[in-house]
Amino acid sequence: MDGRDLVRSVKRVVSVRRLRAVRSAWWRWQTDAALPSRVAERARVPGRAVGAEPGPGGGVVRFARSRLCVRVVVGGAVFWAWDGAEPLPSYALAGPVPEADARAVLEPDRDGGWRVVSERVTVVVSPHGAVEVRTPGGVLLRRESPPRWWEPVAGGPARWVQRSEVPADARFFGLGGRASGPRLRDGAYRLWNTDPGAGFGPGDDPLYLTMPVQVVVSDAGMHLAFHDNSWSGRVTLREGEEGAGSGHDRTGTCEVRMDGGPLRCWVVTGTPARVLRGWTALTGAPAVPPSWALGPQHARWGFGSEREVRRIVNGYRDRGLPLSALHLDIDHYDGHRVFTVDRGRFPDLPGLARELRADGVRLVSIVDPAVRVEPGYGVFDGGRAVGRSGAFVRDARGRMVRGEVWPGVCGYPDFTDPEVREWWGSLYAERLAQGFSGVWHDMNEPVSFAAFGDPTLPRSARHSLEGRGGDHREAHNVYGLTMARAGYEGLARLRPDERPFLFSRSGWAGMQRYGGTWSGDVATGWPGLRASLALVLGLGLCGVPYSGPDVGGFDGSPCAELYLRWFQLGSYLPLFRTHAAIDAGRREPWEFGPRALAGARAALAERERLRPYFVTLAWLARLTGAPYVRPLWWAAPEDRALRDCGDAFLLGDALLVAPVLEPGADRRAVRLPAGRWYDTVTGEAYEGPGQVLLGAPPERVPVLARAGAVVPVRGADGGTELEAWAPAAGRTGGGAVVRDPGDGWAPPEVERYTTRWVDGRVVVGRDGGGPVGCPVRVRGL
């Protein structure tokens, strides 16, 4: 336990169930004593290649002490694995494994090595087990050194390390939700979903949602590498350095260390759009939130009563501020027990929900996984009746694992058991009966308050893992993912005519199939504001497009300037939600003075105007894997200056948003990708690539539109209009539009439009020659 852990532990002991937390931590320590702390191990490396057998998409290369399978699948993704590991079972993959590419061929290479040649990628295997991923032209994207295992002499899971090299100019991104991103600097990043226990900032790691998903961008191209292993691990990154003059380049390096589990990896190469399309083809298309969930949402831990909820909603309505949803935190439960209601404070919750929905406001409920151990409590009793041994996680001796969470002493459902997922999903009927339109999962790393060490379950706790059996070391990182699956599938069964709305604090690769996520308890302060953007950008590159922060920060009281700048950033992110701790003050826009209220009103109005664009981005994310929020290098990964820019982003293909992330700023420098860009307020045109200085007064942040773009917006009458930005002279442009098909499962229709100059005027046409069907406004003339 380092100093940071000690500080967090002291805070927990002081603030949360003091003696119970100590007891919970002591019990966990005793339980984990069954895991040997030190065992005799022997190291192993592959040795020299001794032969190979061709197979579908590649083949198997045999070494003196190991064997390597290399397979290229249709679409160009590469799978490689050691010692017989297969793509399945996997919590990340959606459905069956993609079919092997029949055109990929395994053939001998020089010095006794082998290579797999395919249309989009070449994989070279050295005589001693190094694996190189190259472009069809032979340019090196990634080189994996021969791995090393440490195997217990008496048997059991083996630790392993895999070291990699990337080009000297490469930059690292991804690894899930990292507050220090989006570009990941040199350092070690832990793979263990963790509640930091307090408000976090850019220096805190790990956080709630870690993934072994690396995104690497270099002059040679972009690739995504995913080590499909849910065990605890650590990724150490070191950027390379190009030699000056006659000096040699120093390659970038990556080291992945895992405490157990298979050594298997997927690599997807190509342009950013192609990589994300290939990645979501493997892990599943993102769930599309209902259209109302793309509007402004409001939450606070501590609304406390129906009267306070009405006061907040009336405050928005009376000031003419749009509001789509209001979220109820754990204080609306009876004694913090999940799937209950405090009837004293909320005597008619279904009636309140109907009343709010008539005004266009949905209710969203928090759902925590921890179930209070209390005979007579229906959820607990129902869980004990599931299957042969009940729904709750047990230890190696068959005893229910107990932890300390908000309701008190709790048990934890084992969501890696399909029967438990079905039971848990059925419980959401109670939430729907109370009038809730969606849920947010919290505390599902999972958390058990503790006085020292990790605030989670014993690592020796036993899980089903889909019937295979295993312990918490393997199940921990997928706990939130499997809970999200249980909730999403349950809501879909219970309300089959509507798409579920669900987002989760914790998760793993593939969680986009069931919804999105949010920042968790980001610290109130300017560093927390910067971390909010880093999290959304990094998660989007890992395949989770729907996310956003706690606007204003979770754990403190922001000044009016900080609140407004956070509000402005949030208004351009997919999940736009204010939220705060019970003792952190209010987050309503009118609480920060008339100037902040005016700025918030302008941000809300622009968000509502862009609602058709957000609907389009949501559906395009499902169809193509492209996130709503993209780094500036998305369309030009070869531009090195853009790779290093983490203070602005692209919203789809059309808009560039440059939030203000520092106090006292009334203008800011903005790095532009290539092409012409228009200031959406002044209409002034700027040419990229390059840097410009733009005004950023308190009432707005700089937003630029790409020349030629077509953006669907909401008109004054509430209908959809097309806002077309004039292309540069002699150039064309365009954009896609998806009309809102409603909140059900109707397939969307993608309309594509082009812009071009004809006889001195800008003409907007629809691909295929059909009618445009809505008003068009041309800007940038």
Tab-separated table of C-alpha atoms in Angstrom, residues 79 105-106 252 289 315 318 355 374 400 408 525 540 576 713 735:
chain	number	residue	atom	x	y	z
A	79	PHE	CA	-5.620	-12.666	-33.841
A	105	VAL	CA	-1.384	-17.679	-46.361
A	106	LEU	CA	1.266	-18.986	-43.939
A	252	GLY	CA	8.539	3.555	-28.411
A	289	PRO	CA	-29.657	5.867	-26.437
A	315	GLY	CA	-36.872	26.133	-11.871
A	318	ASP	CA	-39.895	28.898	-15.248
A	355	GLU	CA	-46.384	14.425	-13.990
A	374	GLU	CA	-31.382	-8.779	5.598
A	400	MET	CA	-21.420	-15.645	1.095
A	408	GLY	CA	-24.644	-1.686	5.438
A	525	GLY	CA	-11.452	22.180	-10.155
A	540	GLY	CA	-14.433	6.844	-27.604
A	576	PHE	CA	-24.739	16.032	-20.882
A	713	VAL	CA	-30.249	21.221	-36.784
A	735	GLY	CA	-22.600	15.015	-44.728
